Coordinates of C-alpha atoms in Angstrom, one line a residue:
X1 CA 230.6 50.3 128.2
X2 CA 233.7 52.5 128.1
X3 CA 233.8 56.2 129.2
X4 CA 233.1 59.0 126.8
X5 CA 235.6 61.5 125.5
X6 CA 235.2 65.2 126.2
X7 CA 231.9 66.8 125.0
X8 CA 233.3 68.5 121.9
X9 CA 235.2 65.4 120.8
X10 CA 232.1 63.2 121.5
X11 CA 229.9 65.5 119.4
X12 CA 232.4 65.8 116.5
X13 CA 233.0 62.0 116.4
X14 CA 229.3 61.2 116.6
X15 CA 228.3 63.6 113.8
X16 CA 231.2 62.5 111.6
X17 CA 230.2 58.9 111.9
X18 CA 226.5 59.8 111.3
X19 CA 227.5 61.7 108.2
X20 CA 229.3 58.6 106.8
X21 CA 226.5 56.2 107.7
X22 CA 225.3 54.4 104.5
X23 CA 221.9 55.7 103.5
X24 CA 222.4 59.1 105.0
X25 CA 222.0 62.4 103.2
X26 CA 225.4 63.5 104.6
X27 CA 224.0 66.7 105.9
X28 CA 224.3 67.7 109.5
X29 CA 221.7 70.1 110.8
X30 CA 221.5 72.2 114.0
X31 CA 219.0 69.7 115.5
X32 CA 221.6 66.9 114.9
X33 CA 224.2 68.9 116.8
X34 CA 221.7 69.6 119.6
X35 CA 220.8 65.9 119.9
X36 CA 224.4 64.9 119.9
X37 CA 225.0 67.3 122.8
X38 CA 221.9 66.0 124.6
X39 CA 223.1 62.4 124.2
X40 CA 226.4 63.4 125.8
X41 CA 224.6 65.2 128.6
X42 CA 222.4 62.1 129.2
X43 CA 225.6 60.0 129.5
X44 CA 224.9 57.8 126.5
X45 CA 228.2 56.0 125.7
X46 CA 229.7 56.9 122.3
X47 CA 230.2 53.2 121.7
X48 CA 226.4 52.7 122.1
X49 CA 225.7 55.3 119.5
X50 CA 228.4 53.8 117.2
X51 CA 226.8 50.4 117.6
X52 CA 223.3 51.9 116.8
X53 CA 224.7 53.4 113.6
X54 CA 226.0 50.0 112.6
X55 CA 222.8 48.3 113.5
X56 CA 220.6 50.8 111.7
X57 CA 222.8 50.8 108.6
X58 CA 222.8 47.0 108.5
X59 CA 219.0 46.9 108.7
X60 CA 218.8 49.3 105.8
X61 CA 221.5 47.8 103.6
X62 CA 221.2 44.1 104.3
X63 CA 217.5 43.9 103.2
X64 CA 215.9 41.6 100.7
X65 CA 216.9 42.7 97.2
X66 CA 213.2 42.9 96.2
X67 CA 212.3 45.2 99.1
X68 CA 211.2 48.7 98.1
X69 CA 213.8 51.5 98.3
X70 CA 214.1 53.5 101.5
X71 CA 214.3 57.2 101.7
X72 CA 217.7 58.6 102.9
X73 CA 218.2 59.2 106.6
X74 CA 217.9 62.9 107.2
X75 CA 218.3 63.3 110.9
X76 CA 220.1 61.8 113.8
X77 CA 216.7 61.5 115.5
X78 CA 216.2 58.5 113.3
X79 CA 218.6 56.6 115.5
X80 CA 216.9 57.3 118.9
X81 CA 214.9 54.0 118.9
X82 CA 217.9 52.1 117.8
X83 CA 220.1 53.7 120.5
X84 CA 217.5 52.8 123.1
X85 CA 217.5 49.2 121.8
X86 CA 221.3 49.0 122.0
X87 CA 221.3 50.3 125.5
X88 CA 218.5 48.0 126.8
X89 CA 219.4 44.8 124.9
X90 CA 223.1 44.3 125.5
X91 CA 224.8 42.3 122.8
X92 CA 228.4 41.3 122.7
X93 CA 230.6 43.7 120.8
X94 CA 231.6 40.9 118.5
X95 CA 228.1 41.0 117.0
X96 CA 228.6 44.7 115.9
X97 CA 232.0 43.8 114.5
X98 CA 230.3 41.0 112.5
X99 CA 227.6 43.4 111.3
X100 CA 230.3 45.9 110.2
X101 CA 232.1 43.2 108.2
X102 CA 228.8 42.3 106.5
X103 CA 228.0 45.9 105.8
X104 CA 231.5 46.5 104.3
X105 CA 231.2 43.5 102.1
X106 CA 227.7 44.5 100.9
X107 CA 228.8 48.0 100.1
X108 CA 231.8 46.8 98.2
X109 CA 229.7 44.6 96.0
X110 CA 227.4 47.4 95.0

């Protein structure tokens, strides 16, 4: 994966994208900022976090229409297992682009 931007830019970008994630409350808390900084310090590529956001959103939005409603995502910590999954099960970047297109289409149709 590609190299990360400087820490402030990494944190800003990660939190801005998390705020825009479908199914999110849109609120950034102190713990979210601390986790974003910790992810940077651990060397987690920003692209991996972005892919985790796409994957988590797709799982939430592209569900069966009859499935029960989910509560909004309230914390960046929700993504930790998905980030680990993205890091340990490498998938071609084209898959995440495909998911993003599916998400965009699903959100437009709502």
